[in-house]
Amino acid sequence: YAIDFGTSNTAIARWNTVTGAAELVKLPGISQSSQASLIPSLVYVEDAAAGKVIIGQAVRDRGLDLTSDRRFFANFKRGIGTQVQGFLPELDGVKVSFELIGEWFLRELIARVQQSSGTIASLVLTVPVDSFESYRLWLTQVCQSLAVEQISMLDEPTAAALGYDASDRQALLVIDFG
């Protein structure tokens, strides 16, 4: 499996051994209905003390994506690993950070994949090419607690080039616009 954790949307792909090709994964309930392979990078915190969250399209479908609601989070990836955290609320006695929101999002995402497919033997996570060391450290720490045998990180532009199958081309320009 591979996860491209994006600021606006997240995509999951897996290798299909039958077809010998990669395929995008749809996770019912959290994938968009119009773009079945995209999962909105959204989190709604139901209970911070218990780490109970709603993620993806389910946040929109339940009408929980109100910017005035302090339990709703979008664009949180931008704050992970940065010094400036901005105003983040305390919810249910828990001091919320962008890192904690991102961890909740990834944990729920992995749990959904495991519910639909079973054990994940290998996972590749994409990271911004200019990501700060603190972002990679955060992601490494989150991954250490996941029930996944092998985890790798790959720069997003490299992943895009591999996904485009650049092997049969002499030159390829990859622009990671975010």
PDB file of C-alpha atoms in Angstrom:
ATOM      1  CA  TYR A   1       0.000   0.000   0.000  1.00  0.00           C
ATOM      2  CA  ALA A   2       1.005   3.603  -0.541  1.00  0.00           C
ATOM      3  CA  ILE A   3      -0.520   6.715   1.001  1.00  0.00           C
ATOM      4  CA  ASP A   4      -0.152  10.197  -0.402  1.00  0.00           C
ATOM      5  CA  PHE A   5      -1.230  12.274   2.605  1.00  0.00           C
ATOM      6  CA  GLY A   6      -2.128  15.604   1.080  1.00  0.00           C
ATOM      7  CA  THR A   7      -3.105  18.973   2.459  1.00  0.00           C
ATOM      8  CA  SER A   8      -6.513  18.910   0.734  1.00  0.00           C
ATOM      9  CA  ASN A   9      -6.976  15.255  -0.271  1.00  0.00           C
ATOM     10  CA  THR A  10      -5.342  11.944   0.476  1.00  0.00           C
ATOM     11  CA  ALA A  11      -4.995   9.022  -1.918  1.00  0.00           C
ATOM     12  CA  ILE A  12      -4.274   5.369  -1.233  1.00  0.00           C
ATOM     13  CA  ALA A  13      -2.952   2.914  -3.805  1.00  0.00           C
ATOM     14  CA  ARG A  14      -2.089  -0.767  -3.692  1.00  0.00           C
ATOM     15  CA  TRP A  15      -0.423  -3.266  -5.940  1.00  0.00           C
ATOM     16  CA  ASN A  16      -2.855  -5.729  -7.479  1.00  0.00           C
ATOM     17  CA  THR A  17      -0.989  -9.016  -7.926  1.00  0.00           C
ATOM     18  CA  VAL A  18      -3.670 -10.369 -10.273  1.00  0.00           C
ATOM     19  CA  THR A  19      -3.493  -7.507 -12.798  1.00  0.00           C
ATOM     20  CA  GLY A  20       0.166  -6.694 -12.156  1.00  0.00           C
ATOM     21  CA  ALA A  21      -0.667  -3.012 -11.812  1.00  0.00           C
ATOM     22  CA  ALA A  22      -1.251  -0.381  -9.169  1.00  0.00           C
ATOM     23  CA  GLU A  23      -4.819   0.597  -8.353  1.00  0.00           C
ATOM     24  CA  LEU A  24      -6.392   3.324  -6.284  1.00  0.00           C
ATOM     25  CA  VAL A  25      -8.236   2.216  -3.166  1.00  0.00           C
ATOM     26  CA  LYS A  26     -11.761   3.344  -2.314  1.00  0.00           C
ATOM     27  CA  LEU A  27     -12.727   3.285   1.332  1.00  0.00           C
ATOM     28  CA  PRO A  28     -16.513   3.433   1.678  1.00  0.00           C
ATOM     29  CA  GLY A  29     -17.720   6.188   3.949  1.00  0.00           C
ATOM     30  CA  ILE A  30     -14.558   8.286   3.844  1.00  0.00           C
ATOM     31  CA  SER A  31     -13.763   8.445   0.118  1.00  0.00           C
ATOM     32  CA  GLN A  32     -15.456  11.121  -1.983  1.00  0.00           C
ATOM     33  CA  SER A  33     -18.437   9.878  -3.936  1.00  0.00           C
ATOM     34  CA  SER A  34     -17.540  11.846  -7.087  1.00  0.00           C
ATOM     35  CA  GLN A  35     -13.816  11.010  -6.981  1.00  0.00           C
ATOM     36  CA  ALA A  36     -13.957   7.605  -5.325  1.00  0.00           C
ATOM     37  CA  SER A  37     -10.196   7.356  -4.905  1.00  0.00           C
ATOM     38  CA  LEU A  38      -9.785  10.671  -3.057  1.00  0.00           C
ATOM     39  CA  ILE A  39     -10.266  11.078   0.662  1.00  0.00           C
ATOM     40  CA  PRO A  40     -10.667  14.657   1.861  1.00  0.00           C
ATOM     41  CA  SER A  41      -7.988  15.425   4.473  1.00  0.00           C
ATOM     42  CA  LEU A  42     -10.547  16.479   7.067  1.00  0.00           C
ATOM     43  CA  VAL A  43     -10.885  15.630  10.753  1.00  0.00           C
ATOM     44  CA  TYR A  44     -13.731  16.164  13.163  1.00  0.00           C
ATOM     45  CA  VAL A  45     -12.862  15.413  16.783  1.00  0.00           C
ATOM     46  CA  GLU A  46     -15.719  13.668  18.579  1.00  0.00           C
ATOM     47  CA  ASP A  47     -13.794  12.900  21.763  1.00  0.00           C
ATOM     48  CA  ALA A  48     -10.211  14.104  22.074  1.00  0.00           C
ATOM     49  CA  ALA A  49      -9.600  12.270  25.354  1.00  0.00           C
ATOM     50  CA  ALA A  50     -10.448   8.962  23.652  1.00  0.00           C
ATOM     51  CA  GLY A  51      -8.852   9.908  20.318  1.00  0.00           C
ATOM     52  CA  LYS A  52     -12.217   9.350  18.607  1.00  0.00           C
ATOM     53  CA  VAL A  53     -12.436  11.168  15.276  1.00  0.00           C
ATOM     54  CA  ILE A  54     -14.418  11.226  12.051  1.00  0.00           C
ATOM     55  CA  ILE A  55     -12.333  11.656   8.905  1.00  0.00           C
ATOM     56  CA  GLY A  56     -12.649  12.236   5.186  1.00  0.00           C
ATOM     57  CA  GLN A  57     -15.927  12.528   3.295  1.00  0.00           C
ATOM     58  CA  ALA A  58     -17.857  11.409   6.381  1.00  0.00           C
ATOM     59  CA  VAL A  59     -17.117  14.823   7.904  1.00  0.00           C
ATOM     60  CA  ARG A  60     -18.814  16.540   4.944  1.00  0.00           C
ATOM     61  CA  ASP A  61     -21.643  14.025   4.697  1.00  0.00           C
ATOM     62  CA  ARG A  62     -22.582  14.629   8.335  1.00  0.00           C
ATOM     63  CA  GLY A  63     -22.394  18.408   7.939  1.00  0.00           C
ATOM     64  CA  LEU A  64     -19.519  18.698  10.408  1.00  0.00           C
ATOM     65  CA  ASP A  65     -17.275  20.778   8.128  1.00  0.00           C
ATOM     66  CA  LEU A  66     -18.195  24.133   9.642  1.00  0.00           C
ATOM     67  CA  THR A  67     -15.176  26.418   9.923  1.00  0.00           C
ATOM     68  CA  SER A  68     -16.724  27.984  13.026  1.00  0.00           C
ATOM     69  CA  ASP A  69     -16.716  24.611  14.825  1.00  0.00           C
ATOM     70  CA  ARG A  70     -13.531  24.275  16.898  1.00  0.00           C
ATOM     71  CA  ARG A  71     -13.688  20.464  16.553  1.00  0.00           C
ATOM     72  CA  PHE A  72     -13.323  20.645  12.743  1.00  0.00           C
ATOM     73  CA  PHE A  73      -9.869  20.670  11.148  1.00  0.00           C
ATOM     74  CA  ALA A  74      -8.800  21.114   7.518  1.00  0.00           C
ATOM     75  CA  ASN A  75      -5.386  21.959   6.027  1.00  0.00           C
ATOM     76  CA  PHE A  76      -3.721  20.672   9.204  1.00  0.00           C
ATOM     77  CA  LYS A  77      -0.859  19.042   7.299  1.00  0.00           C
ATOM     78  CA  ARG A  78       0.671  22.483   6.722  1.00  0.00           C
ATOM     79  CA  GLY A  79       1.197  22.942  10.448  1.00  0.00           C
ATOM     80  CA  ILE A  80       2.837  19.584  11.153  1.00  0.00           C
ATOM     81  CA  GLY A  81       6.468  20.011  12.107  1.00  0.00           C
ATOM     82  CA  THR A  82       6.373  23.805  12.142  1.00  0.00           C
ATOM     83  CA  GLN A  83       7.314  26.066  15.035  1.00  0.00           C
ATOM     84  CA  VAL A  84       4.270  28.290  14.635  1.00  0.00           C
ATOM     85  CA  GLN A  85       1.177  26.392  15.700  1.00  0.00           C
ATOM     86  CA  GLY A  86      -1.313  29.259  15.738  1.00  0.00           C
ATOM     87  CA  PHE A  87      -4.458  29.010  17.838  1.00  0.00           C
ATOM     88  CA  LEU A  88      -5.504  25.468  18.521  1.00  0.00           C
ATOM     89  CA  PRO A  89      -8.186  24.681  21.088  1.00  0.00           C
ATOM     90  CA  GLU A  90      -8.102  22.440  24.081  1.00  0.00           C
ATOM     91  CA  LEU A  91     -10.744  19.769  23.540  1.00  0.00           C
ATOM     92  CA  ASP A  92     -12.003  17.404  26.213  1.00  0.00           C
ATOM     93  CA  GLY A  93      -8.998  18.244  28.397  1.00  0.00           C
ATOM     94  CA  VAL A  94      -6.492  17.531  25.580  1.00  0.00           C
ATOM     95  CA  LYS A  95      -4.205  20.243  24.192  1.00  0.00           C
ATOM     96  CA  VAL A  96      -4.595  19.793  20.457  1.00  0.00           C
ATOM     97  CA  SER A  97      -1.671  20.188  18.020  1.00  0.00           C
ATOM     98  CA  PHE A  98      -1.395  19.789  14.258  1.00  0.00           C
ATOM     99  CA  GLU A  99       0.742  16.709  14.896  1.00  0.00           C
ATOM    100  CA  LEU A 100      -1.965  15.127  17.043  1.00  0.00           C
ATOM    101  CA  ILE A 101      -4.656  15.853  14.442  1.00  0.00           C
ATOM    102  CA  GLY A 102      -2.437  14.352  11.726  1.00  0.00           C
ATOM    103  CA  GLU A 103      -1.771  11.296  13.862  1.00  0.00           C
ATOM    104  CA  TRP A 104      -5.486  10.765  14.467  1.00  0.00           C
ATOM    105  CA  PHE A 105      -6.142  11.111  10.726  1.00  0.00           C
ATOM    106  CA  LEU A 106      -3.449   8.584   9.734  1.00  0.00           C
ATOM    107  CA  ARG A 107      -4.411   6.097  12.464  1.00  0.00           C
ATOM    108  CA  GLU A 108      -8.057   6.140  11.389  1.00  0.00           C
ATOM    109  CA  LEU A 109      -7.029   5.836   7.734  1.00  0.00           C
ATOM    110  CA  ILE A 110      -4.810   2.807   8.432  1.00  0.00           C
ATOM    111  CA  ALA A 111      -7.544   1.239  10.580  1.00  0.00           C
ATOM    112  CA  ARG A 112     -10.023   1.601   7.687  1.00  0.00           C
ATOM    113  CA  VAL A 113      -7.584   0.017   5.230  1.00  0.00           C
ATOM    114  CA  GLN A 114      -6.989  -2.874   7.637  1.00  0.00           C
ATOM    115  CA  GLN A 115     -10.737  -3.339   8.148  1.00  0.00           C
ATOM    116  CA  SER A 116     -11.265  -3.705   4.404  1.00  0.00           C
ATOM    117  CA  SER A 117      -8.112  -5.611   3.479  1.00  0.00           C
ATOM    118  CA  GLY A 118      -6.611  -7.184   6.571  1.00  0.00           C
ATOM    119  CA  THR A 119      -2.955  -6.927   7.506  1.00  0.00           C
ATOM    120  CA  ILE A 120      -0.755  -4.378   5.755  1.00  0.00           C
ATOM    121  CA  ALA A 121       2.659  -5.928   5.169  1.00  0.00           C
ATOM    122  CA  SER A 122       4.288  -2.943   3.469  1.00  0.00           C
ATOM    123  CA  LEU A 123       3.399   0.748   3.452  1.00  0.00           C
ATOM    124  CA  VAL A 124       4.942   3.650   1.547  1.00  0.00           C
ATOM    125  CA  LEU A 125       4.148   7.183   2.704  1.00  0.00           C
ATOM    126  CA  THR A 126       4.938  10.195   0.572  1.00  0.00           C
ATOM    127  CA  VAL A 127       6.560  13.259   2.127  1.00  0.00           C
ATOM    128  CA  PRO A 128       7.061  16.758   0.743  1.00  0.00           C
ATOM    129  CA  VAL A 129      10.480  17.042  -0.878  1.00  0.00           C
ATOM    130  CA  ASP A 130      11.315  20.081   1.221  1.00  0.00           C
ATOM    131  CA  SER A 131       9.784  18.701   4.400  1.00  0.00           C
ATOM    132  CA  PHE A 132      11.430  19.714   7.585  1.00  0.00           C
ATOM    133  CA  GLU A 133      13.290  17.116   9.599  1.00  0.00           C
ATOM    134  CA  SER A 134      10.641  17.567  12.285  1.00  0.00           C
ATOM    135  CA  TYR A 135       7.904  16.458   9.827  1.00  0.00           C
ATOM    136  CA  ARG A 136       9.815  13.281   8.951  1.00  0.00           C
ATOM    137  CA  LEU A 137      10.532  12.635  12.634  1.00  0.00           C
ATOM    138  CA  TRP A 138       6.828  13.076  13.454  1.00  0.00           C
ATOM    139  CA  LEU A 139       5.823  10.676  10.667  1.00  0.00           C
ATOM    140  CA  THR A 140       8.431   8.123  11.780  1.00  0.00           C
ATOM    141  CA  GLN A 141       7.102   8.243  15.352  1.00  0.00           C
ATOM    142  CA  VAL A 142       3.505   7.811  14.195  1.00  0.00           C
ATOM    143  CA  CYS A 143       4.515   4.879  11.991  1.00  0.00           C
ATOM    144  CA  GLN A 144       6.371   3.083  14.801  1.00  0.00           C
ATOM    145  CA  SER A 145       3.108   2.572  16.635  1.00  0.00           C
ATOM    146  CA  LEU A 146       1.181   1.265  13.605  1.00  0.00           C
ATOM    147  CA  ALA A 147       0.569  -2.434  13.064  1.00  0.00           C
ATOM    148  CA  VAL A 148       2.499  -2.475   9.773  1.00  0.00           C
ATOM    149  CA  GLU A 149       5.534  -4.690   9.136  1.00  0.00           C
ATOM    150  CA  GLN A 150       7.524  -2.457   6.762  1.00  0.00           C
ATOM    151  CA  ILE A 151       7.208   1.307   6.305  1.00  0.00           C
ATOM    152  CA  SER A 152       9.086   3.471   3.809  1.00  0.00           C
ATOM    153  CA  MET A 153       9.020   7.167   2.959  1.00  0.00           C
ATOM    154  CA  LEU A 154       9.287   8.566  -0.557  1.00  0.00           C
ATOM    155  CA  ASP A 155       9.507  12.173  -1.736  1.00  0.00           C
ATOM    156  CA  GLU A 156       6.255  13.267  -3.398  1.00  0.00           C
ATOM    157  CA  PRO A 157       7.784  14.291  -6.781  1.00  0.00           C
ATOM    158  CA  THR A 158       9.610  10.958  -7.018  1.00  0.00           C
ATOM    159  CA  ALA A 159       6.351   9.158  -6.272  1.00  0.00           C
ATOM    160  CA  ALA A 160       4.597  11.192  -8.988  1.00  0.00           C
ATOM    161  CA  ALA A 161       7.260  10.262 -11.542  1.00  0.00           C
ATOM    162  CA  LEU A 162       7.018   6.574 -10.613  1.00  0.00           C
ATOM    163  CA  GLY A 163       3.229   6.745 -10.805  1.00  0.00           C
ATOM    164  CA  TYR A 164       3.433   8.247 -14.260  1.00  0.00           C
ATOM    165  CA  ASP A 165       5.700   5.368 -15.311  1.00  0.00           C
ATOM    166  CA  ALA A 166       8.636   7.466 -16.416  1.00  0.00           C
ATOM    167  CA  SER A 167      10.679   4.354 -17.238  1.00  0.00           C
ATOM    168  CA  ASP A 168       9.899   4.435 -20.963  1.00  0.00           C
ATOM    169  CA  ARG A 169      10.627   8.153 -21.446  1.00  0.00           C
ATOM    170  CA  GLN A 170      13.929   9.947 -21.940  1.00  0.00           C
ATOM    171  CA  ALA A 171      12.830  13.104 -20.144  1.00  0.00           C
ATOM    172  CA  LEU A 172      10.020  13.886 -17.774  1.00  0.00           C
ATOM    173  CA  LEU A 173       9.262  17.095 -15.925  1.00  0.00           C
ATOM    174  CA  VAL A 174       7.560  16.598 -12.576  1.00  0.00           C
ATOM    175  CA  ILE A 175       6.082  19.629 -10.865  1.00  0.00           C
ATOM    176  CA  ASP A 176       4.878  19.121  -7.314  1.00  0.00           C
ATOM    177  CA  PHE A 177       2.402  21.978  -6.984  1.00  0.00           C
ATOM    178  CA  GLY A 178       0.980  20.709  -3.691  1.00  0.00           C
TER     179      GLY A 178
END
